Amino acid sequence: MSKIAVICIARLEGKYIREFIEHYKSLGFSNVIVCDNDHDNDGEDLASIIQDYVDDGFVIIEDYHNKVKAQMRCYTEMYAKYKNDYDWLFFCDVDEYLELVNHKSVSDFLADKEDFQCVMVNWLCYGDNDQIYADYSKPIQERFTTPLPIDLKVQYNFPENMHIKSFIKGGIDGVLFYSNPHNSNTNLKCCNASGMQDILDSNKKMPVFFLYVSHAVERFITSVSNINSWDG
C-alpha cells in the first residue's frame, strides 16, 4: 500500500479541522501534515485542538505561526522536506474534501497512475447554501448539499470548477509553488482524476473535491480576515 500524506496550511480552522482530519483518515491517508499558521492575536490554539491526533502519530504539525502570505512557501518547503518519506503528497485546504466516488481508498485511486508525477483533481464548489450562521454541531457535508452550477464564473473568466488541487509523487527534485497553490510550477507529467493526461474535467462521476468555498456567511467573514495567510 502506498504511503500518502495530506499537506495543508491552517489559520482559524479549529472549529472544523478535526472533521477534516477524520475525513482524510477514512480515505486511507497515512498522515495529515498541518502547517499551523495561527497568529498570536487569533485567540486559537490549534495544536491543543488536535493534540490527540499528534500523539497517535497521524497528524504532524509544522510551525508557521505569524507568517504572512505563507501558503505557497509552505507547500514548497513541505514538499522538499517530506518528498522522500511518502509515495504521494496531496496539497489542499482545510475546507476541501476529496470524495473517491469510484474507489475504496486513496491508494486504490492512485494505483493506476504510477506513470504520472502529478494527478490533478477538479473542484466542485459549494456556496453558503443560504446559511447565514455556521452550525458546527453538524458535519460540513451534511450542512452543504447543493453545489454551485458547474459552469458558474465568480472571480475569473472561466468557471470556478476548472480550478484543481494536486497530488504530487514523492522523490522529485525542484518542485516549486510560486504562482498559485493549485499545482506546482515545475514541469511535471500530469493527468486528471480519470488518468487522462493533461485534461481537466468537472465530471461528478470522477473523484472530485467538495470545496466549501464560503461555508456559511459567518464563516466567509472569518475567511476574509484570514487573507494574510494566502498568496493570491
Tab-separated table of N, CA and C in Angstrom, residues 33-166:
chain	number	residue	atom	x	y	z
A	33	ILE	N	-0.345	16.466	7.413
A	33	ILE	CA	0.686	17.409	7.848
A	33	ILE	C	0.060	18.798	7.871
A	34	VAL	N	-0.086	19.355	9.059
A	34	VAL	CA	-0.758	20.643	9.252
A	34	VAL	C	0.288	21.710	9.509
A	35	CYS	N	0.345	22.694	8.635
A	35	CYS	CA	1.206	23.855	8.846
A	35	CYS	C	0.394	24.891	9.607
A	36	ASP	N	0.681	25.022	10.897
A	36	ASP	CA	-0.100	25.863	11.811
A	36	ASP	C	0.274	27.320	11.605
A	37	ASN	N	-0.650	28.053	10.952
A	37	ASN	CA	-0.410	29.449	10.605
A	37	ASN	C	-1.206	30.413	11.483
A	38	ASP	N	-1.701	29.940	12.622
A	38	ASP	CA	-2.382	30.851	13.541
A	38	ASP	C	-1.447	31.981	13.951
A	39	HIS	N	-2.050	33.134	14.235
A	39	HIS	CA	-1.294	34.303	14.681
A	39	HIS	C	-1.548	34.520	16.163
A	40	ASP	N	-0.618	35.188	16.815
A	40	ASP	CA	-0.692	35.343	18.262
A	40	ASP	C	-1.986	35.999	18.719
A	41	ASN	N	-2.554	36.869	17.888
A	41	ASN	CA	-3.777	37.591	18.286
A	41	ASN	C	-5.049	36.906	17.804
A	42	ASP	N	-4.953	35.663	17.304
A	42	ASP	CA	-6.135	34.959	16.791
A	42	ASP	C	-7.001	34.380	17.894
A	43	GLY	N	-6.421	34.140	19.060
A	43	GLY	CA	-7.196	33.553	20.149
A	43	GLY	C	-7.490	32.079	19.958
A	44	GLU	N	-6.653	31.379	19.200
A	44	GLU	CA	-6.871	29.957	18.933
A	44	GLU	C	-5.570	29.200	19.150
A	45	ASP	N	-5.671	28.045	19.798
A	45	ASP	CA	-4.511	27.171	19.993
A	45	ASP	C	-4.774	25.886	19.216
A	46	LEU	N	-4.408	25.900	17.937
A	46	LEU	CA	-4.726	24.792	17.049
A	46	LEU	C	-4.102	23.486	17.540
A	47	ALA	N	-2.885	23.570	18.036
A	47	ALA	CA	-2.190	22.350	18.465
A	47	ALA	C	-2.950	21.624	19.558
A	48	SER	N	-3.517	22.362	20.485
A	48	SER	CA	-4.245	21.710	21.577
A	48	SER	C	-5.537	21.053	21.083
A	49	ILE	N	-6.120	21.591	20.027
A	49	ILE	CA	-7.369	21.048	19.482
A	49	ILE	C	-7.148	19.689	18.841
A	50	ILE	N	-5.966	19.469	18.280
A	50	ILE	CA	-5.694	18.219	17.561
A	50	ILE	C	-4.549	17.429	18.202
A	51	GLN	N	-4.244	17.706	19.459
A	51	GLN	CA	-3.096	17.078	20.104
A	51	GLN	C	-3.210	15.553	20.148
A	52	ASP	N	-4.421	15.028	20.296
A	52	ASP	CA	-4.573	13.568	20.354
A	52	ASP	C	-4.171	12.914	19.029
A	53	TYR	N	-4.442	13.588	17.913
A	53	TYR	CA	-4.006	13.059	16.616
A	53	TYR	C	-2.480	13.119	16.477
A	54	VAL	N	-1.877	14.145	17.064
A	54	VAL	CA	-0.418	14.246	17.063
A	54	VAL	C	0.173	13.132	17.916
A	55	ASP	N	-0.422	12.905	19.076
A	55	ASP	CA	0.092	11.881	19.991
A	55	ASP	C	0.040	10.481	19.392
A	56	ASP	N	-1.008	10.212	18.572
A	56	ASP	CA	-1.091	8.872	17.986
A	56	ASP	C	-0.347	8.756	16.659
A	57	GLY	N	0.306	9.856	16.234
A	57	GLY	CA	1.181	9.803	15.076
A	57	GLY	C	0.521	10.064	13.739
A	58	PHE	N	-0.789	10.322	13.736
A	58	PHE	CA	-1.443	10.535	12.449
A	58	PHE	C	-1.233	11.946	11.921
A	59	VAL	N	-1.200	12.933	12.811
A	59	VAL	CA	-1.011	14.333	12.413
A	59	VAL	C	0.397	14.788	12.784
A	60	ILE	N	1.005	15.502	11.858
A	60	ILE	CA	2.296	16.156	12.076
A	60	ILE	C	2.058	17.655	11.988
A	61	ILE	N	2.473	18.406	12.990
A	61	ILE	CA	2.309	19.862	12.972
A	61	ILE	C	3.641	20.524	12.636
A	62	GLU	N	3.585	21.436	11.691
A	62	GLU	CA	4.729	22.269	11.339
A	62	GLU	C	4.417	23.711	11.738
A	63	ASP	N	5.424	24.401	12.273
A	63	ASP	CA	5.216	25.737	12.825
A	63	ASP	C	5.332	26.814	11.749
A	64	TYR	N	4.176	27.398	11.408
A	64	TYR	CA	4.131	28.558	10.520
A	64	TYR	C	3.443	29.731	11.213
A	65	HIS	N	3.572	29.790	12.525
A	65	HIS	CA	2.933	30.848	13.302
A	65	HIS	C	3.354	32.237	12.801
A	66	ASN	N	2.348	33.098	12.688
A	66	ASN	CA	2.552	34.526	12.414
A	66	ASN	C	3.162	34.821	11.049
A	67	LYS	N	3.280	33.805	10.195
A	67	LYS	CA	3.851	34.053	8.875
A	67	LYS	C	2.769	34.556	7.928
A	68	VAL	N	3.109	35.562	7.130
A	68	VAL	CA	2.166	36.233	6.241
A	68	VAL	C	2.373	35.730	4.806
A	69	LYS	N	1.243	35.543	4.095
A	69	LYS	CA	1.277	35.047	2.709
A	69	LYS	C	2.179	33.812	2.615
A	70	ALA	N	1.806	32.807	3.388
A	70	ALA	CA	2.699	31.670	3.602
A	70	ALA	C	2.326	30.417	2.823
A	71	GLN	N	1.187	30.405	2.109
A	71	GLN	CA	0.700	29.145	1.567
A	71	GLN	C	1.657	28.499	0.572
A	72	MET	N	2.083	29.238	-0.431
A	72	MET	CA	2.934	28.623	-1.449
A	72	MET	C	4.333	28.342	-0.916
A	73	ARG	N	4.806	29.187	-0.024
A	73	ARG	CA	6.076	28.906	0.656
A	73	ARG	C	5.960	27.604	1.445
A	74	CYS	N	4.853	27.449	2.143
A	74	CYS	CA	4.600	26.231	2.912
A	74	CYS	C	4.607	25.009	2.008
A	75	TYR	N	3.867	25.060	0.913
A	75	TYR	CA	3.781	23.917	0.015
A	75	TYR	C	5.163	23.538	-0.531
A	76	THR	N	5.927	24.531	-0.948
A	76	THR	CA	7.258	24.267	-1.491
A	76	THR	C	8.168	23.656	-0.439
A	77	GLU	N	8.169	24.240	0.753
A	77	GLU	CA	9.049	23.752	1.813
A	77	GLU	C	8.639	22.370	2.304
A	78	MET	N	7.354	22.134	2.410
A	78	MET	CA	6.895	20.837	2.908
A	78	MET	C	7.144	19.728	1.890
A	79	TYR	N	7.004	20.042	0.606
A	79	TYR	CA	7.343	19.017	-0.388
A	79	TYR	C	8.826	18.660	-0.273
A	80	ALA	N	9.678	19.670	-0.193
A	80	ALA	CA	11.116	19.414	-0.100
A	80	ALA	C	11.455	18.598	1.149
A	81	LYS	N	10.762	18.863	2.232
A	81	LYS	CA	11.053	18.177	3.491
A	81	LYS	C	10.582	16.731	3.485
A	82	TYR	N	9.424	16.464	2.880
A	82	TYR	CA	8.794	15.146	3.014
A	82	TYR	C	8.797	14.318	1.730
A	83	LYS	N	9.408	14.814	0.667
A	83	LYS	CA	9.295	14.146	-0.629
A	83	LYS	C	9.841	12.724	-0.628
A	84	ASN	N	10.803	12.447	0.250
A	84	ASN	CA	11.382	11.108	0.292
A	84	ASN	C	10.732	10.203	1.339
A	85	ASP	N	9.753	10.732	2.038
A	85	ASP	CA	9.066	9.956	3.080
A	85	ASP	C	7.738	9.370	2.606
A	86	TYR	N	7.225	9.864	1.480
A	86	TYR	CA	5.906	9.449	1.008
A	86	TYR	C	5.939	9.154	-0.483
A	87	ASP	N	5.058	8.256	-0.902
A	87	ASP	CA	4.911	7.968	-2.331
A	87	ASP	C	4.196	9.099	-3.056
A	88	TRP	N	3.218	9.709	-2.373
A	88	TRP	CA	2.467	10.834	-2.929
A	88	TRP	C	2.211	11.851	-1.813
A	89	LEU	N	2.194	13.127	-2.196
A	89	LEU	CA	1.832	14.226	-1.298
A	89	LEU	C	0.683	14.993	-1.935
A	90	PHE	N	-0.338	15.243	-1.135
A	90	PHE	CA	-1.575	15.855	-1.629
A	90	PHE	C	-1.753	17.216	-0.970
A	91	PHE	N	-1.929	18.264	-1.770
A	91	PHE	CA	-1.964	19.638	-1.282
A	91	PHE	C	-3.387	20.178	-1.358
A	92	CYS	N	-3.951	20.542	-0.215
A	92	CYS	CA	-5.306	21.085	-0.214
A	92	CYS	C	-5.518	21.959	1.013
A	93	ASP	N	-6.669	22.626	1.053
A	93	ASP	CA	-7.048	23.468	2.188
A	93	ASP	C	-7.936	22.694	3.144
A	94	VAL	N	-8.135	23.257	4.326
A	94	VAL	CA	-8.915	22.571	5.358
A	94	VAL	C	-10.407	22.568	5.033
A	95	ASP	N	-10.842	23.352	4.065
A	95	ASP	CA	-12.254	23.308	3.656
A	95	ASP	C	-12.444	22.526	2.358
A	96	GLU	N	-11.495	21.680	2.025
A	96	GLU	CA	-11.565	20.904	0.790
A	96	GLU	C	-11.562	19.414	1.130
A	97	TYR	N	-12.586	18.730	0.656
A	97	TYR	CA	-12.780	17.319	0.976
A	97	TYR	C	-12.760	16.502	-0.312
A	98	LEU	N	-11.830	15.580	-0.398
A	98	LEU	CA	-11.750	14.704	-1.556
A	98	LEU	C	-12.782	13.594	-1.422
A	99	GLU	N	-13.569	13.389	-2.476
A	99	GLU	CA	-14.541	12.301	-2.497
A	99	GLU	C	-14.111	11.277	-3.542
A	100	LEU	N	-13.883	10.054	-3.108
A	100	LEU	CA	-13.464	8.982	-4.010
A	100	LEU	C	-14.698	8.207	-4.453
A	101	VAL	N	-15.327	8.679	-5.499
A	101	VAL	CA	-16.616	8.147	-5.928
A	101	VAL	C	-16.501	6.706	-6.396
A	102	ASN	N	-15.425	6.373	-7.069
A	102	ASN	CA	-15.306	5.048	-7.689
A	102	ASN	C	-14.184	4.198	-7.094
A	103	HIS	N	-13.645	4.596	-5.948
A	103	HIS	CA	-12.516	3.886	-5.361
A	103	HIS	C	-12.719	3.720	-3.858
A	104	LYS	N	-12.134	2.656	-3.325
A	104	LYS	CA	-12.307	2.352	-1.910
A	104	LYS	C	-11.353	3.132	-1.010
A	105	SER	N	-10.213	3.510	-1.551
A	105	SER	CA	-9.199	4.209	-0.762
A	105	SER	C	-8.363	5.074	-1.676
A	106	VAL	N	-7.580	5.966	-1.075
A	106	VAL	CA	-6.723	6.828	-1.882
A	106	VAL	C	-5.637	6.013	-2.569
A	107	SER	N	-5.159	4.946	-1.938
A	107	SER	CA	-4.174	4.081	-2.591
A	107	SER	C	-4.765	3.414	-3.829
A	108	ASP	N	-6.014	3.006	-3.714
A	108	ASP	CA	-6.715	2.406	-4.853
A	108	ASP	C	-6.862	3.420	-5.986
A	109	PHE	N	-7.198	4.652	-5.621
A	109	PHE	CA	-7.365	5.716	-6.611
A	109	PHE	C	-6.078	5.985	-7.388
A	110	LEU	N	-4.942	5.950	-6.706
A	110	LEU	CA	-3.668	6.300	-7.341
A	110	LEU	C	-2.963	5.110	-7.988
A	111	ALA	N	-3.471	3.917	-7.773
A	111	ALA	CA	-2.761	2.703	-8.196
A	111	ALA	C	-2.485	2.652	-9.690
A	112	ASP	N	-3.392	3.180	-10.512
A	112	ASP	CA	-3.210	3.112	-11.967
A	112	ASP	C	-2.607	4.393	-12.539
A	113	LYS	N	-2.022	5.215	-11.674
A	113	LYS	CA	-1.475	6.496	-12.129
A	113	LYS	C	0.022	6.609	-11.853
A	114	GLU	N	0.677	5.459	-11.697
A	114	GLU	CA	2.098	5.465	-11.368
A	114	GLU	C	2.969	6.003	-12.492
A	115	ASP	N	2.447	6.055	-13.718
A	115	ASP	CA	3.228	6.598	-14.830
A	115	ASP	C	3.286	8.120	-14.816
A	116	PHE	N	2.529	8.735	-13.906
A	116	PHE	CA	2.459	10.195	-13.842
A	116	PHE	C	3.159	10.711	-12.594
A	117	GLN	N	3.536	11.984	-12.648
A	117	GLN	CA	4.161	12.646	-11.493
A	117	GLN	C	3.172	13.513	-10.728
A	118	CYS	N	2.052	13.807	-11.348
A	118	CYS	CA	1.070	14.700	-10.739
A	118	CYS	C	-0.324	14.261	-11.164
A	119	VAL	N	-1.250	14.253	-10.203
A	119	VAL	CA	-2.655	13.957	-10.503
A	119	VAL	C	-3.479	15.174	-10.098
A	120	MET	N	-4.190	15.749	-11.059
A	120	MET	CA	-4.970	16.957	-10.840
A	120	MET	C	-6.439	16.595	-10.619
A	121	VAL	N	-7.025	17.139	-9.569
A	121	VAL	CA	-8.408	16.829	-9.221
A	121	VAL	C	-9.227	18.117	-9.214
A	122	ASN	N	-10.329	18.105	-9.956
A	122	ASN	CA	-11.163	19.304	-10.067
A	122	ASN	C	-11.891	19.656	-8.780
A	123	TRP	N	-12.095	20.939	-8.597
A	123	TRP	CA	-13.021	21.424	-7.580
A	123	TRP	C	-14.466	21.082	-7.959
A	124	LEU	N	-15.290	20.941	-6.949
A	124	LEU	CA	-16.743	21.044	-7.081
A	124	LEU	C	-17.176	21.970	-5.963
A	125	CYS	N	-17.413	23.232	-6.308
A	125	CYS	CA	-17.591	24.279	-5.299
A	125	CYS	C	-19.007	24.316	-4.737
A	126	TYR	N	-19.091	24.608	-3.461
A	126	TYR	CA	-20.351	24.830	-2.769
A	126	TYR	C	-20.335	26.250	-2.223
A	127	GLY	N	-21.444	26.939	-2.319
A	127	GLY	CA	-21.542	28.266	-1.744
A	127	GLY	C	-21.997	28.188	-0.300
A	128	ASP	N	-22.783	29.180	0.121
A	128	ASP	CA	-23.222	29.200	1.521
A	128	ASP	C	-24.513	28.416	1.741
A	129	ASN	N	-25.140	27.926	0.657
A	129	ASN	CA	-26.396	27.172	0.765
A	129	ASN	C	-27.419	27.911	1.615
A	130	ASP	N	-27.446	29.233	1.473
A	130	ASP	CA	-28.403	30.117	2.167
A	130	ASP	C	-28.272	30.061	3.687
A	131	GLN	N	-27.089	29.739	4.170
A	131	GLN	CA	-26.856	29.713	5.611
A	131	GLN	C	-26.107	30.971	6.034
A	132	ILE	N	-26.700	31.697	6.966
A	132	ILE	CA	-26.060	32.908	7.480
A	132	ILE	C	-25.046	32.551	8.561
A	133	TYR	N	-25.480	31.711	9.511
A	133	TYR	CA	-24.633	31.352	10.642
A	133	TYR	C	-24.182	29.902	10.533
A	134	ALA	N	-22.960	29.651	10.966
A	134	ALA	CA	-22.396	28.310	10.891
A	134	ALA	C	-22.886	27.463	12.057
A	135	ASP	N	-23.398	26.277	11.737
A	135	ASP	CA	-23.836	25.312	12.748
A	135	ASP	C	-22.792	24.202	12.823
A	136	TYR	N	-21.822	24.364	13.728
A	136	TYR	CA	-20.723	23.419	13.793
A	136	TYR	C	-21.093	22.120	14.504
A	137	SER	N	-22.354	21.996	14.931
A	137	SER	CA	-22.785	20.747	15.549
A	137	SER	C	-23.050	19.663	14.508
A	138	LYS	N	-23.124	20.063	13.234
A	138	LYS	CA	-23.377	19.113	12.154
A	138	LYS	C	-22.156	19.034	11.242
A	139	PRO	N	-21.888	17.862	10.669
A	139	PRO	CA	-20.766	17.743	9.728
A	139	PRO	C	-20.954	18.671	8.533
A	140	ILE	N	-19.851	19.151	8.015
A	140	ILE	CA	-19.899	20.115	6.925
A	140	ILE	C	-20.593	19.542	5.691
A	141	GLN	N	-20.445	18.235	5.468
A	141	GLN	CA	-21.046	17.637	4.279
A	141	GLN	C	-22.546	17.379	4.440
A	142	GLU	N	-23.047	17.504	5.646
A	142	GLU	CA	-24.492	17.479	5.862
A	142	GLU	C	-25.088	18.881	5.754
A	143	ARG	N	-24.306	19.885	6.105
A	143	ARG	CA	-24.804	21.265	6.081
A	143	ARG	C	-24.831	21.843	4.675
A	144	PHE	N	-23.933	21.386	3.824
A	144	PHE	CA	-23.837	21.934	2.468
A	144	PHE	C	-24.036	20.802	1.475
A	145	THR	N	-25.168	20.819	0.807
A	145	THR	CA	-25.554	19.699	-0.053
A	145	THR	C	-25.759	20.086	-1.513
A	146	THR	N	-25.815	21.389	-1.801
A	146	THR	CA	-26.109	21.834	-3.167
A	146	THR	C	-24.908	22.562	-3.748
A	147	PRO	N	-24.248	21.986	-4.753
A	147	PRO	CA	-23.089	22.656	-5.342
A	147	PRO	C	-23.499	23.829	-6.215
A	148	LEU	N	-22.541	24.708	-6.434
A	148	LEU	CA	-22.762	25.795	-7.383
A	148	LEU	C	-22.892	25.214	-8.792
A	149	PRO	N	-23.571	25.915	-9.702
A	149	PRO	CA	-23.646	25.439	-11.096
A	149	PRO	C	-22.258	25.151	-11.648
A	150	ILE	N	-22.141	24.074	-12.372
A	150	ILE	CA	-20.849	23.572	-12.793
A	150	ILE	C	-20.082	24.578	-13.645
A	151	ASP	N	-20.789	25.457	-14.367
A	151	ASP	CA	-20.132	26.409	-15.257
A	151	ASP	C	-20.160	27.841	-14.722
A	152	LEU	N	-20.448	28.016	-13.424
A	152	LEU	CA	-20.542	29.356	-12.845
A	152	LEU	C	-19.172	30.031	-12.799
A	153	LYS	N	-19.131	31.279	-13.276
A	153	LYS	CA	-17.917	32.086	-13.201
A	153	LYS	C	-18.082	33.084	-12.057
A	154	VAL	N	-17.112	33.133	-11.166
A	154	VAL	CA	-17.197	34.016	-9.995
A	154	VAL	C	-16.101	35.071	-10.045
A	155	GLN	N	-14.847	34.651	-9.978
A	155	GLN	CA	-13.732	35.592	-9.934
A	155	GLN	C	-13.038	35.782	-11.279
A	156	TYR	N	-13.140	34.782	-12.144
A	156	TYR	CA	-12.330	34.775	-13.352
A	156	TYR	C	-13.212	34.587	-14.582
A	157	ASN	N	-12.589	34.602	-15.747
A	157	ASN	CA	-13.319	34.409	-16.988
A	157	ASN	C	-13.434	32.929	-17.351
A	158	PHE	N	-13.352	32.081	-16.372
A	158	PHE	CA	-13.559	30.646	-16.551
A	158	PHE	C	-14.244	30.125	-15.297
A	159	PRO	N	-14.924	28.998	-15.390
A	159	PRO	CA	-15.689	28.503	-14.238
A	159	PRO	C	-14.805	28.188	-13.034
A	160	GLU	N	-15.346	28.430	-11.844
A	160	GLU	CA	-14.627	28.110	-10.616
A	160	GLU	C	-14.219	26.637	-10.581
A	161	ASN	N	-15.065	25.781	-11.137
A	161	ASN	CA	-14.794	24.352	-11.068
A	161	ASN	C	-13.706	23.890	-12.030
A	162	MET	N	-13.133	24.810	-12.792
A	162	MET	CA	-11.955	24.472	-13.584
A	162	MET	C	-10.692	24.487	-12.733
A	163	HIS	N	-10.768	25.072	-11.519
A	163	HIS	CA	-9.631	25.017	-10.609
A	163	HIS	C	-9.382	23.570	-10.187
A	164	ILE	N	-8.139	23.301	-9.840
A	164	ILE	CA	-7.785	21.949	-9.401
A	164	ILE	C	-6.904	22.039	-8.154
A	165	LYS	N	-6.753	20.924	-7.470
A	165	LYS	CA	-5.675	20.722	-6.497
A	165	LYS	C	-4.941	19.456	-6.886
A	166	SER	N	-3.778	19.215	-6.289
A	166	SER	CA	-2.875	18.226	-6.873
A	166	SER	C	-2.291	17.233	-5.876
